[in-house]
mmCIF file of C-alpha atoms and ligand atoms in Angstrom:
data_model
loop_
_atom_site.group_PDB
_atom_site.id
_atom_site.type_symbol
_atom_site.label_atom_id
_atom_site.label_comp_id
_atom_site.label_asym_id
_atom_site.label_seq_id
_atom_site.Cartn_x
_atom_site.Cartn_y
_atom_site.Cartn_z
ATOM 1 C CA MET A 1 0.672 -16.640 3.476
ATOM 2 C CA THR A 2 0.158 -13.563 5.467
ATOM 3 C CA ILE A 3 -0.848 -10.691 3.191
ATOM 4 C CA LEU A 4 -1.015 -7.231 4.300
ATOM 5 C CA VAL A 5 -3.336 -4.959 2.457
ATOM 6 C CA ILE A 6 -3.067 -1.198 3.016
ATOM 7 C CA HIS A 7 -5.918 0.974 1.726
ATOM 8 C CA GLY A 8 -4.898 4.467 1.089
ATOM 9 C CA SER A 9 -8.380 6.190 0.644
ATOM 10 C CA PRO A 10 -10.397 8.137 3.283
ATOM 11 C CA ARG A 11 -13.561 7.447 1.273
ATOM 12 C CA ILE A 12 -15.577 4.333 2.502
ATOM 13 C CA ASP A 13 -16.855 2.106 -0.371
ATOM 14 C CA GLY A 14 -15.072 3.985 -2.732
ATOM 15 C CA ASN A 15 -13.637 2.853 -5.955
ATOM 16 C CA SER A 16 -10.044 1.710 -4.358
ATOM 17 C CA GLU A 17 -11.917 -0.091 -1.699
ATOM 18 C CA ILE A 18 -14.026 -1.962 -4.276
ATOM 19 C CA LEU A 19 -10.760 -2.949 -6.141
ATOM 20 C CA MET A 20 -9.116 -3.717 -3.006
ATOM 21 C CA LYS A 21 -11.997 -6.147 -2.314
ATOM 22 C CA GLU A 22 -11.626 -7.859 -5.489
ATOM 23 C CA ALA A 23 -7.882 -8.392 -4.638
ATOM 24 C CA ILE A 24 -8.933 -9.807 -1.199
ATOM 25 C CA LYS A 25 -11.292 -12.228 -2.799
ATOM 26 C CA ALA A 26 -8.729 -14.026 -4.835
ATOM 27 C CA PHE A 27 -6.697 -14.102 -1.666
ATOM 28 C CA GLU A 28 -9.445 -15.693 0.245
ATOM 29 C CA GLU A 29 -10.158 -18.218 -2.416
ATOM 30 C CA GLU A 30 -6.792 -19.895 -1.578
ATOM 31 C CA GLY A 31 -7.229 -19.455 2.170
ATOM 32 C CA HIS A 32 -4.385 -16.688 2.978
ATOM 33 C CA GLU A 33 -4.285 -14.895 6.020
ATOM 34 C CA ILE A 34 -5.045 -11.162 5.405
ATOM 35 C CA GLU A 35 -4.811 -8.106 7.418
ATOM 36 C CA VAL A 36 -6.172 -5.012 6.248
ATOM 37 C CA ILE A 37 -4.735 -1.554 7.473
ATOM 38 C CA LYS A 38 -6.784 1.672 6.766
ATOM 39 C CA PRO A 39 -4.507 4.502 7.806
ATOM 40 C CA ALA A 40 -7.771 6.995 7.352
ATOM 41 C CA LEU A 41 -9.251 5.188 10.380
ATOM 42 C CA MET A 42 -6.233 5.062 12.423
ATOM 43 C CA LYS A 43 -4.124 7.268 14.455
ATOM 44 C CA ILE A 44 -0.965 7.846 12.393
ATOM 45 C CA ALA A 45 0.934 11.266 12.792
ATOM 46 C CA PRO A 46 3.052 12.294 10.261
ATOM 47 C CA CYS A 47 6.839 12.087 10.401
ATOM 48 C CA LEU A 48 8.838 14.905 12.316
ATOM 49 C CA ASN A 49 12.229 14.220 10.995
ATOM 50 C CA CYS A 50 13.270 14.355 14.734
ATOM 51 C CA ASP A 51 16.029 11.763 14.311
ATOM 52 C CA GLY A 52 14.339 9.842 17.126
ATOM 53 C CA CYS A 53 15.025 6.690 15.043
ATOM 54 C CA VAL A 54 18.526 7.106 14.036
ATOM 55 C CA GLU A 55 20.076 5.320 16.815
ATOM 56 C CA THR A 56 17.468 2.467 17.263
ATOM 57 C CA GLY A 57 15.396 2.060 14.405
ATOM 58 C CA GLU A 58 12.218 2.699 16.430
ATOM 59 C CA CYS A 59 10.050 5.534 15.963
ATOM 60 C CA ILE A 60 9.501 7.667 19.175
ATOM 61 C CA ILE A 61 5.728 8.648 18.357
ATOM 62 C CA GLN A 62 3.590 6.504 20.207
ATOM 63 C CA ASP A 63 0.485 5.799 18.102
ATOM 64 C CA ASP A 64 -1.401 3.110 15.676
ATOM 65 C CA MET A 65 2.024 3.204 13.496
ATOM 66 C CA HIS A 66 3.539 0.508 15.662
ATOM 67 C CA ARG A 67 0.776 -2.014 14.721
ATOM 68 C CA VAL A 68 1.786 -0.982 11.114
ATOM 69 C CA TYR A 69 5.515 -1.928 11.723
ATOM 70 C CA GLU A 70 4.480 -5.076 13.210
ATOM 71 C CA ALA A 71 2.177 -6.031 10.343
ATOM 72 C CA ILE A 72 4.954 -5.126 7.897
ATOM 73 C CA SER A 73 7.352 -7.327 9.693
ATOM 74 C CA GLU A 74 4.942 -10.510 9.456
ATOM 75 C CA ALA A 75 3.943 -10.043 5.752
ATOM 76 C CA ASP A 76 4.782 -12.385 2.792
ATOM 77 C CA ARG A 77 3.019 -10.010 0.257
ATOM 78 C CA VAL A 78 2.194 -6.296 0.703
ATOM 79 C CA VAL A 79 -0.880 -4.701 -1.246
ATOM 80 C CA VAL A 80 -1.249 -1.034 -1.476
ATOM 81 C CA ALA A 81 -4.730 0.040 -2.955
ATOM 82 C CA SER A 82 -5.155 3.965 -3.377
ATOM 83 C CA PRO A 83 -6.748 6.702 -5.231
ATOM 84 C CA VAL A 84 -4.407 9.353 -6.890
ATOM 85 C CA PHE A 85 -4.680 12.733 -4.889
ATOM 86 C CA PHE A 86 -3.236 15.758 -6.361
ATOM 87 C CA PHE A 87 -0.794 13.547 -8.374
ATOM 88 C CA GLY A 88 0.345 11.649 -5.551
ATOM 89 C CA VAL A 89 -0.938 9.229 -2.497
ATOM 90 C CA PRO A 90 -3.548 10.640 -0.162
ATOM 91 C CA ALA A 91 -2.135 12.381 3.125
ATOM 92 C CA GLN A 92 -3.067 9.570 5.346
ATOM 93 C CA LEU A 93 -1.181 6.966 3.346
ATOM 94 C CA LYS A 94 1.650 9.250 2.828
ATOM 95 C CA ALA A 95 2.025 9.557 6.672
ATOM 96 C CA LEU A 96 2.152 5.864 7.285
ATOM 97 C CA ILE A 97 4.757 5.750 4.149
ATOM 98 C CA ASP A 98 6.948 8.652 5.770
ATOM 99 C CA ARG A 99 6.943 6.837 9.219
ATOM 100 C CA CYS A 100 8.914 4.017 7.597
ATOM 101 C CA GLN A 101 11.904 6.175 8.012
ATOM 102 C CA ALA A 102 12.512 4.347 10.951
ATOM 103 C CA LEU A 103 12.631 1.267 9.130
ATOM 104 C CA TRP A 104 14.776 2.872 6.624
ATOM 105 C CA CYS A 105 16.946 3.908 9.513
ATOM 106 C CA LYS A 106 16.956 0.226 11.018
ATOM 107 C CA LYS A 107 17.733 -1.278 7.560
ATOM 108 C CA TYR A 108 20.378 0.794 6.241
ATOM 109 C CA LEU A 109 22.069 3.007 9.160
ATOM 110 C CA LEU A 110 21.812 0.024 11.652
ATOM 111 C CA LYS A 111 22.112 -2.850 9.049
ATOM 112 C CA GLN A 112 19.193 -4.630 10.939
ATOM 113 C CA PRO A 113 16.499 -6.758 9.384
ATOM 114 C CA ILE A 114 13.077 -5.665 8.666
ATOM 115 C CA THR A 115 11.757 -9.009 8.542
ATOM 116 C CA ASP A 116 12.858 -12.594 8.554
ATOM 117 C CA LYS A 117 10.461 -13.326 5.312
ATOM 118 C CA GLN A 118 12.316 -14.149 2.267
ATOM 119 C CA GLY A 119 10.929 -13.519 -1.524
ATOM 120 C CA ARG A 120 8.669 -10.705 -0.562
ATOM 121 C CA LYS A 121 6.530 -9.414 -3.535
ATOM 122 C CA GLY A 122 3.959 -6.487 -3.665
ATOM 123 C CA LEU A 123 1.002 -4.944 -5.625
ATOM 124 C CA LEU A 124 -0.093 -1.531 -6.254
ATOM 125 C CA VAL A 125 -3.385 -0.850 -7.352
ATOM 126 C CA MET A 126 -4.471 2.744 -7.933
ATOM 127 C CA VAL A 127 -7.452 4.642 -9.436
ATOM 128 C CA GLY A 128 -7.731 8.083 -10.431
ATOM 129 C CA GLY A 129 -10.195 10.589 -11.838
ATOM 130 C CA MET A 130 -7.982 11.812 -14.716
ATOM 131 C CA ALA A 131 -6.870 10.740 -17.838
ATOM 132 C CA ARG A 132 -3.271 11.712 -17.261
ATOM 133 C CA GLU A 133 -0.556 9.394 -16.379
ATOM 134 C CA LYS A 134 1.532 11.708 -14.446
ATOM 135 C CA GLY A 135 -0.202 11.299 -11.153
ATOM 136 C CA PHE A 136 0.054 7.550 -11.379
ATOM 137 C CA GLU A 137 3.864 7.752 -12.289
ATOM 138 C CA ALA A 138 4.428 10.033 -9.344
ATOM 139 C CA SER A 139 2.261 7.921 -6.973
ATOM 140 C CA ASN A 140 4.364 4.822 -8.078
ATOM 141 C CA ALA A 141 7.612 6.388 -7.455
ATOM 142 C CA THR A 142 6.346 7.054 -3.882
ATOM 143 C CA VAL A 143 5.057 3.475 -3.235
ATOM 144 C CA THR A 144 8.244 2.059 -4.844
ATOM 145 C CA ALA A 145 10.379 3.918 -2.533
ATOM 146 C CA PHE A 146 8.228 2.479 0.393
ATOM 147 C CA PHE A 147 8.257 -1.195 -0.999
ATOM 148 C CA ARG A 148 12.084 -1.292 -1.261
ATOM 149 C CA THR A 149 12.535 0.295 2.001
ATOM 150 C CA ILE A 150 10.283 -2.593 3.743
ATOM 151 C CA ASP A 151 11.976 -5.351 1.772
ATOM 152 C CA VAL A 152 9.550 -5.800 -0.990
ATOM 153 C CA PRO A 153 11.984 -5.893 -3.870
ATOM 154 C CA GLU A 154 9.388 -6.363 -6.757
ATOM 155 C CA HIS A 155 6.050 -5.168 -7.161
ATOM 156 C CA GLU A 156 3.447 -4.824 -10.214
ATOM 157 C CA PHE A 157 1.479 -2.154 -10.638
ATOM 158 C CA VAL A 158 -2.289 -1.901 -11.834
ATOM 159 C CA TYR A 159 -4.069 1.451 -12.519
ATOM 160 C CA PHE A 160 -7.307 2.623 -13.864
ATOM 161 C CA LYS A 161 -7.735 6.388 -15.183
ATOM 162 C CA LYS A 162 -11.046 8.433 -15.611
ATOM 163 C CA ILE A 163 -12.615 6.811 -12.597
ATOM 164 C CA ASP A 164 -13.929 9.257 -10.283
ATOM 165 C CA ALA A 165 -17.388 9.231 -8.532
ATOM 166 C CA LYS A 166 -17.860 6.951 -5.745
ATOM 167 C CA GLY A 167 -18.385 3.248 -6.687
ATOM 168 C CA GLU A 168 -17.930 4.316 -10.457
ATOM 169 C CA VAL A 169 -15.284 1.250 -10.870
ATOM 170 C CA LEU A 170 -18.406 -1.056 -10.655
ATOM 171 C CA LYS A 171 -19.063 -0.027 -14.274
ATOM 172 C CA HIS A 172 -15.836 -1.189 -15.404
ATOM 173 C CA PRO A 173 -15.650 -4.886 -15.286
ATOM 174 C CA GLU A 174 -12.219 -4.853 -16.828
ATOM 175 C CA ALA A 175 -10.835 -3.073 -13.889
ATOM 176 C CA LEU A 176 -12.132 -5.593 -11.413
ATOM 177 C CA ARG A 177 -11.047 -8.553 -13.429
ATOM 178 C CA ALA A 178 -7.263 -6.920 -13.970
ATOM 179 C CA THR A 179 -7.055 -6.497 -10.225
ATOM 180 C CA TYR A 180 -8.500 -9.899 -9.485
ATOM 181 C CA GLU A 181 -5.876 -11.366 -11.833
ATOM 182 C CA ALA A 182 -2.878 -9.191 -10.478
ATOM 183 C CA ALA A 183 -3.830 -10.602 -6.951
ATOM 184 C CA LYS A 184 -3.641 -14.145 -8.185
ATOM 185 C CA ARG A 185 -0.321 -13.586 -9.858
ATOM 186 C CA LEU A 186 1.016 -11.921 -6.449
ATOM 187 C CA LEU A 187 0.379 -15.418 -4.687
ATOM 188 C CA SER A 188 2.959 -16.900 -7.019
ATOM 189 C CA PRO A 189 6.435 -17.840 -5.697
HETATM 190 C C1 FMN B 201 -8.221 15.778 -2.790
HETATM 191 C C2 FMN B 201 -8.448 15.065 -4.248
HETATM 192 C C3 FMN B 201 -7.331 15.265 -5.256
HETATM 193 C C4 FMN B 201 -7.385 14.310 -6.313
HETATM 194 N N1 FMN B 201 -6.394 14.495 -7.076
HETATM 195 C C5 FMN B 201 -6.606 13.601 -8.439
HETATM 196 C C6 FMN B 201 -5.313 13.677 -9.211
HETATM 197 O O1 FMN B 201 -4.374 14.429 -8.926
HETATM 198 N N2 FMN B 201 -5.173 12.646 -10.472
HETATM 199 C C7 FMN B 201 -6.445 12.000 -10.459
HETATM 200 O O2 FMN B 201 -6.670 11.159 -11.489
HETATM 201 N N3 FMN B 201 -7.572 12.177 -9.734
HETATM 202 C C8 FMN B 201 -7.436 12.805 -8.740
HETATM 203 N N4 FMN B 201 -8.355 12.784 -7.798
HETATM 204 C C9 FMN B 201 -9.805 11.920 -8.017
HETATM 205 C C10 FMN B 201 -9.708 10.642 -7.399
HETATM 206 O O3 FMN B 201 -8.567 9.659 -7.655
HETATM 207 C C11 FMN B 201 -10.911 9.696 -7.756
HETATM 208 O O4 FMN B 201 -12.195 10.438 -7.327
HETATM 209 C C12 FMN B 201 -10.687 8.288 -7.291
HETATM 210 O O5 FMN B 201 -11.849 7.652 -7.877
HETATM 211 C C13 FMN B 201 -10.992 8.213 -5.892
HETATM 212 O O6 FMN B 201 -10.939 7.008 -5.380
HETATM 213 P P1 FMN B 201 -11.584 6.264 -4.009
HETATM 214 O O7 FMN B 201 -13.136 6.320 -4.113
HETATM 215 O O8 FMN B 201 -10.966 4.933 -3.799
HETATM 216 O O9 FMN B 201 -11.199 7.178 -2.953
HETATM 217 C C14 FMN B 201 -8.587 13.460 -6.462
HETATM 218 C C15 FMN B 201 -9.462 13.194 -5.504
HETATM 219 C C16 FMN B 201 -9.434 14.397 -4.512
HETATM 220 C C17 FMN B 201 -10.484 14.057 -3.619
#
């Protein structure tokens, strides 16, 4: 299988990256092909709501997002690993998600397929510094809209609260294990 992994954090070697690597370990053990996309290291402009995609399903902004469209189309499974920022997802990841408005137009207005892959599934792994649930719930709503738009009709959500300092998740083996196990479940049909 081809597995697309989207990492939402701008922090290198941070908590969500450590969790993402646990998921990748689970995939690599079974020989799957993995593509990692890091919007914070790419040139992805925010959506302009210019309606440029309405009649074509193609975004007119020429930047790295076109690599992401291709990766989305080719994936059998999609993983999003991200921290919570201000009760939502980081701006870099949100820009990527908003640019999927072009795929929304393709699917719902033009009735064209997003992918020829069947039975796609997703996994959302999140980490946040606060004890409150609301930021995770709000982020899950955003990522659910993303997943459904790109033809990922079901996903599992695992999240870990009160983990803030860089690398702190390493002191939480239960979070590493839960992510690894969720990644293994993602591989089932
Ligand atoms: C701009 C910013 C906003 C944040 N907002 C929240 C928040 O609303 N809720 C929360 O639980 N944690 C919040 N945090 C804490 C991060 O989610 C936390 O530090 C997380 O472990 C970072 O993951 P990373 O190392 O993968 O970037 C925020 C951090 C930053 C930098």
